Coordinates of C-alpha atoms in Angstrom, one line a residue:
M1 CA 25.2 -157.3 84.0
K2 CA 22.0 -158.0 86.4
V3 CA 18.9 -156.7 86.0
V4 CA 16.4 -155.7 88.2
L5 CA 12.4 -155.6 87.2
F6 CA 9.8 -154.3 89.4
C7 CA 7.3 -156.3 89.0
G8 CA 4.8 -156.2 92.2
G9 CA 2.5 -153.3 91.4
Y10 CA -1.3 -153.8 91.7
G11 CA -1.4 -152.3 88.1
M12 CA -4.8 -151.0 88.6
R13 CA -4.7 -149.0 85.3
M14 CA -4.7 -152.4 83.6
R15 CA -7.5 -154.4 85.0
N16 CA -10.5 -155.3 82.9
G17 CA -13.0 -155.3 86.0
S18 CA -12.7 -156.1 89.9
A19 CA -12.5 -160.0 88.8
D20 CA -9.2 -159.5 86.8
D21 CA -6.5 -160.1 89.5
L22 CA -3.7 -161.1 87.3
P23 CA -0.9 -158.7 87.7
K24 CA 0.0 -156.3 85.0
P25 CA 3.4 -158.0 83.8
M26 CA 1.8 -161.1 83.7
H27 CA -0.7 -159.7 81.0
P28 CA -0.4 -161.5 77.8
V29 CA 0.8 -160.0 74.4
G30 CA 1.1 -163.1 72.2
P31 CA 1.6 -166.4 73.6
R32 CA 3.4 -165.0 76.2
P33 CA 3.5 -162.5 79.2
L34 CA 4.6 -159.0 79.0
L35 CA 7.1 -159.7 81.9
W36 CA 8.7 -162.4 79.3
H37 CA 8.8 -159.7 76.3
V38 CA 10.7 -157.6 78.5
M39 CA 13.6 -159.9 79.6
R40 CA 13.7 -161.8 76.2
Y41 CA 14.6 -157.9 75.0
Y42 CA 17.5 -158.0 78.2
A43 CA 18.3 -161.6 77.6
H44 CA 18.8 -160.4 73.7
F45 CA 21.4 -158.0 74.6
G46 CA 23.0 -160.9 77.0
H47 CA 21.7 -159.8 80.4
K48 CA 20.1 -162.7 81.4
D49 CA 20.5 -162.6 85.5
F50 CA 17.4 -161.2 86.4
I51 CA 15.9 -160.0 90.0
L52 CA 12.5 -160.2 90.4
C53 CA 11.0 -157.5 92.9
L54 CA 7.5 -159.5 93.5
G55 CA 4.7 -157.8 95.5
Y56 CA 1.1 -158.6 94.6
G57 CA 0.3 -161.5 92.5
A58 CA 3.9 -162.6 93.3
Q59 CA 2.4 -166.1 92.8
Y60 CA 1.2 -166.0 89.4
I61 CA 4.9 -165.0 88.2
K62 CA 6.4 -167.7 90.5
D63 CA 4.2 -170.4 88.7
F64 CA 4.5 -169.2 84.9
F65 CA 8.6 -170.0 85.7
L66 CA 8.1 -173.0 87.6
N67 CA 5.9 -174.5 84.9
Y68 CA 7.6 -173.0 82.3
S69 CA 6.5 -174.6 78.7
E70 CA 9.4 -173.6 76.2
T71 CA 7.2 -175.2 73.3
A72 CA 5.2 -172.4 73.3
S73 CA 7.3 -169.9 71.4
N74 CA 10.1 -172.7 70.3
D75 CA 9.9 -174.8 67.5
F76 CA 10.6 -178.4 68.3
V77 CA 10.3 -181.9 67.0
L78 CA 8.2 -184.7 68.6
R79 CA 9.7 -188.5 68.3
N80 CA 8.6 -191.4 69.9
G81 CA 6.3 -189.0 72.4
K82 CA 9.5 -187.1 73.6
V83 CA 9.9 -183.4 72.6
E84 CA 13.2 -182.6 70.8
L85 CA 13.5 -178.4 71.0
L86 CA 15.0 -177.0 68.0
S87 CA 15.9 -173.4 70.3
T88 CA 15.3 -172.6 73.9
D89 CA 13.9 -169.2 75.6
I90 CA 15.0 -169.3 79.6
S91 CA 17.6 -172.2 79.5
D92 CA 20.4 -170.3 80.4
W93 CA 18.5 -167.6 82.3
T94 CA 19.1 -166.7 86.2
I95 CA 15.9 -165.7 87.9
T96 CA 16.1 -164.7 91.5
F97 CA 12.2 -164.2 92.9
A98 CA 12.8 -161.4 95.8
Q99 CA 9.3 -161.0 97.8
T100 CA 9.9 -156.8 97.9
G101 CA 6.2 -155.9 100.1
Q102 CA 3.1 -155.4 98.6
N103 CA 2.9 -152.2 98.4
S104 CA 6.3 -151.0 98.8
P105 CA 7.1 -148.0 96.4
I106 CA 9.6 -148.5 93.6
G107 CA 12.7 -147.2 95.8
E108 CA 12.0 -149.5 98.8
R109 CA 11.4 -152.6 96.6
L110 CA 15.2 -151.8 95.2
R111 CA 16.7 -150.8 98.4
R112 CA 15.8 -154.4 99.4
V113 CA 17.1 -156.4 96.9
R114 CA 20.4 -154.0 97.2
H115 CA 22.4 -157.0 98.6
L116 CA 21.7 -159.0 95.4
V117 CA 23.4 -156.5 93.5
A118 CA 26.5 -156.0 95.8
G119 CA 29.7 -155.9 93.9
E120 CA 28.0 -155.2 90.7
E121 CA 29.7 -151.7 89.2
M122 CA 26.7 -151.1 86.9
F123 CA 23.0 -152.9 87.0
L124 CA 20.2 -152.5 85.0
A125 CA 16.5 -152.1 86.3
N126 CA 13.0 -151.6 84.5
Y127 CA 9.6 -151.4 85.2
A128 CA 8.4 -154.4 83.2
D129 CA 5.7 -153.1 81.8
V130 CA 7.3 -151.0 78.9
L131 CA 8.3 -152.5 75.7
T132 CA 10.9 -150.7 73.3
D133 CA 13.4 -151.7 70.3
A134 CA 16.2 -149.2 71.7
P135 CA 19.7 -150.1 71.5
L136 CA 20.7 -151.3 75.3
D137 CA 23.8 -151.8 74.2
E138 CA 24.7 -148.4 73.3
M139 CA 22.8 -147.1 76.6
V140 CA 24.6 -148.8 78.5
R141 CA 28.2 -147.8 76.6
R142 CA 27.5 -144.5 76.6
F143 CA 26.5 -144.4 80.3
A144 CA 29.7 -146.5 81.2
G145 CA 32.1 -143.7 79.7
S146 CA 29.9 -140.7 81.3
G147 CA 31.4 -140.7 84.7
A148 CA 27.5 -140.2 85.9
S149 CA 25.9 -142.4 88.8
A150 CA 22.8 -143.1 87.1
S151 CA 21.0 -143.1 83.6
M152 CA 17.4 -143.4 82.5
M153 CA 16.0 -143.4 78.9
V154 CA 13.6 -140.7 78.1
V155 CA 10.9 -140.3 75.6
P156 CA 8.8 -137.4 74.0
P157 CA 5.3 -136.7 75.8
Q158 CA 3.1 -139.8 74.8
S159 CA -0.1 -137.9 75.4
S160 CA -2.7 -137.5 72.6
F161 CA -4.0 -134.4 74.2
H162 CA -3.2 -130.8 73.0
C163 CA -1.8 -127.8 74.8
V164 CA -3.8 -124.5 74.3
D165 CA -2.1 -121.3 74.4
L166 CA -4.3 -118.7 75.5
G167 CA -3.8 -115.0 75.1
D168 CA -5.2 -112.4 78.2
N169 CA -8.4 -111.7 76.2
G170 CA -9.7 -115.8 76.5
K171 CA -8.7 -115.9 72.8
V172 CA -7.0 -119.0 71.5
A173 CA -3.5 -118.2 70.4
G174 CA -2.4 -121.6 69.2
I175 CA -2.9 -125.4 69.6
T176 CA 0.3 -127.4 69.6
P177 CA 0.1 -131.0 70.3
V178 CA 1.7 -132.4 73.9
S179 CA 4.2 -134.9 71.6
S180 CA 5.2 -132.0 70.0
L181 CA 6.5 -130.3 73.0
P182 CA 10.4 -129.7 73.7
L183 CA 9.8 -131.8 76.8
W184 CA 11.0 -135.5 77.2
E185 CA 9.5 -137.9 80.2
N186 CA 10.8 -141.1 82.3
G187 CA 10.7 -143.9 79.6
G188 CA 11.7 -146.5 82.5
F189 CA 15.2 -147.8 81.4
F190 CA 17.7 -147.2 83.6
V191 CA 21.4 -148.2 84.3
L192 CA 22.5 -147.4 87.6
R193 CA 25.6 -147.7 89.6
Q194 CA 25.9 -148.3 93.7
E195 CA 25.4 -144.6 94.8
V196 CA 21.8 -144.5 93.6
F197 CA 21.2 -146.2 97.1
D198 CA 22.5 -143.1 98.9
H199 CA 19.9 -141.1 97.8
I200 CA 16.7 -143.2 98.6
P201 CA 15.5 -143.1 101.6
E202 CA 13.4 -146.1 103.3
N203 CA 10.1 -146.4 101.3
G204 CA 11.4 -143.7 98.9
D205 CA 11.4 -143.6 95.1
L206 CA 14.0 -144.5 92.8
V207 CA 12.9 -141.3 90.4
E208 CA 11.6 -138.3 92.7
D209 CA 14.2 -139.4 95.2
G210 CA 17.0 -141.4 93.8
C211 CA 17.4 -140.2 90.3
G212 CA 16.4 -136.3 91.8
E213 CA 18.9 -136.1 94.3
L214 CA 21.5 -136.8 91.5
A215 CA 20.5 -134.6 88.6
K216 CA 21.0 -132.1 91.3
Q217 CA 24.5 -133.0 91.8
G218 CA 24.8 -133.5 87.7
K219 CA 25.1 -136.8 87.8
L220 CA 22.4 -138.1 86.4
L221 CA 22.4 -138.8 82.5
A222 CA 19.6 -139.0 79.8
Y223 CA 19.3 -141.4 77.2
P224 CA 17.0 -139.4 74.8
Y225 CA 14.9 -142.2 72.4
R226 CA 12.4 -141.3 69.7
G227 CA 12.4 -144.8 68.1
F228 CA 9.4 -147.7 69.3
W229 CA 8.8 -147.2 72.8
Q230 CA 5.0 -148.7 73.9
P231 CA 4.2 -148.9 77.4
A232 CA 1.4 -151.5 78.7
D233 CA 0.1 -149.1 81.6
T234 CA -3.9 -149.5 80.2
V235 CA -5.4 -152.1 79.1
K236 CA -6.2 -150.0 75.8
E237 CA -2.1 -150.1 75.7
R238 CA -2.1 -153.6 76.3
V239 CA -4.4 -154.1 73.7
A240 CA -2.7 -151.7 70.8
L241 CA 0.9 -154.1 71.5
E242 CA -1.2 -157.6 71.3
Q243 CA -2.8 -156.6 67.8
G244 CA 0.5 -155.2 66.8
Y245 CA 2.0 -158.8 67.7
Q246 CA -0.8 -160.5 65.9
N247 CA -0.6 -158.7 62.9
G248 CA 3.1 -159.2 63.1
D249 CA 4.6 -155.7 63.8
R250 CA 6.8 -156.5 66.8
P251 CA 9.3 -154.4 66.7
W252 CA 10.4 -154.8 70.4
M253 CA 11.5 -158.5 69.7
L254 CA 15.0 -158.0 68.2
W255 CA 15.8 -161.6 68.8
E256 CA 13.0 -162.3 65.8
R257 CA 14.5 -159.6 63.4
E258 CA 17.8 -161.1 64.3
A259 CA 16.5 -164.4 63.3
E260 CA 15.4 -163.6 60.4
E261 CA 18.1 -161.8 58.8
S262 CA 20.3 -164.6 59.6
A263 CA 18.2 -166.9 57.8
P264 CA 19.3 -165.8 54.2
V265 CA 23.3 -166.7 55.5
A266 CA 22.1 -169.9 56.7
K267 CA 20.1 -170.8 53.5
V268 CA 23.4 -170.3 51.3
L269 CA 25.8 -171.9 53.8
R270 CA 23.4 -175.2 53.4
L271 CA 23.2 -175.1 49.4
S272 CA 27.1 -174.4 49.3
G273 CA 27.2 -177.8 51.4
V274 CA 29.1 -176.0 54.2

């Protein structure tokens, strides 16, 4: 399935200062930008046809892929001055770079690439600023058999604040962490059918307009997930991802985990002469 990634926003909460003009999806986590990690996640599940909805900072994103260096995240052999890659990241990816406006809302960005997903029974969409280890194949399978027109991953509230229950006399009757409340919030991972376009007006929003109307019609499916889910909407959140990466705590890098799990099998095969 095609993957639509919304990577054209200003990302103001991610900024370190006025001189920091790097778009949010291009902020690094390890040697690669956040956008690469999101795309690598989808590619791990076999979805390698990407549509990048560009806006602010589009040239940073274009330049990154036009000058992509496979050696930054792959092992290689340098022989006679020539690089021989032992593996590659993006050699089998298809990436469409679509300018969708400097100030367009998410829904409008999606509308402007509608022709690029025409004919697709289902397609995927993401804000390009959230990492997870959720089983995407299960998410898609559940949606495909549901008859719904859109599916949205939902996660428990991420706020560290507490809700206070006040009595009539002003005394506190109870304190509850927001994350413990029986609530769910939008997790940013979508599986969509063509019908979603019927409910997004010009300059509309994907969630409030498209998904909101489908919810009223009983055509919006939720995929609740309590596993690893980490946005990078602020500097603090991105730093947390960077620290996790440097410490080897990278649950979103499912492709890395798969390689580690298959390594012992390969070793046994080599020892047995196979």
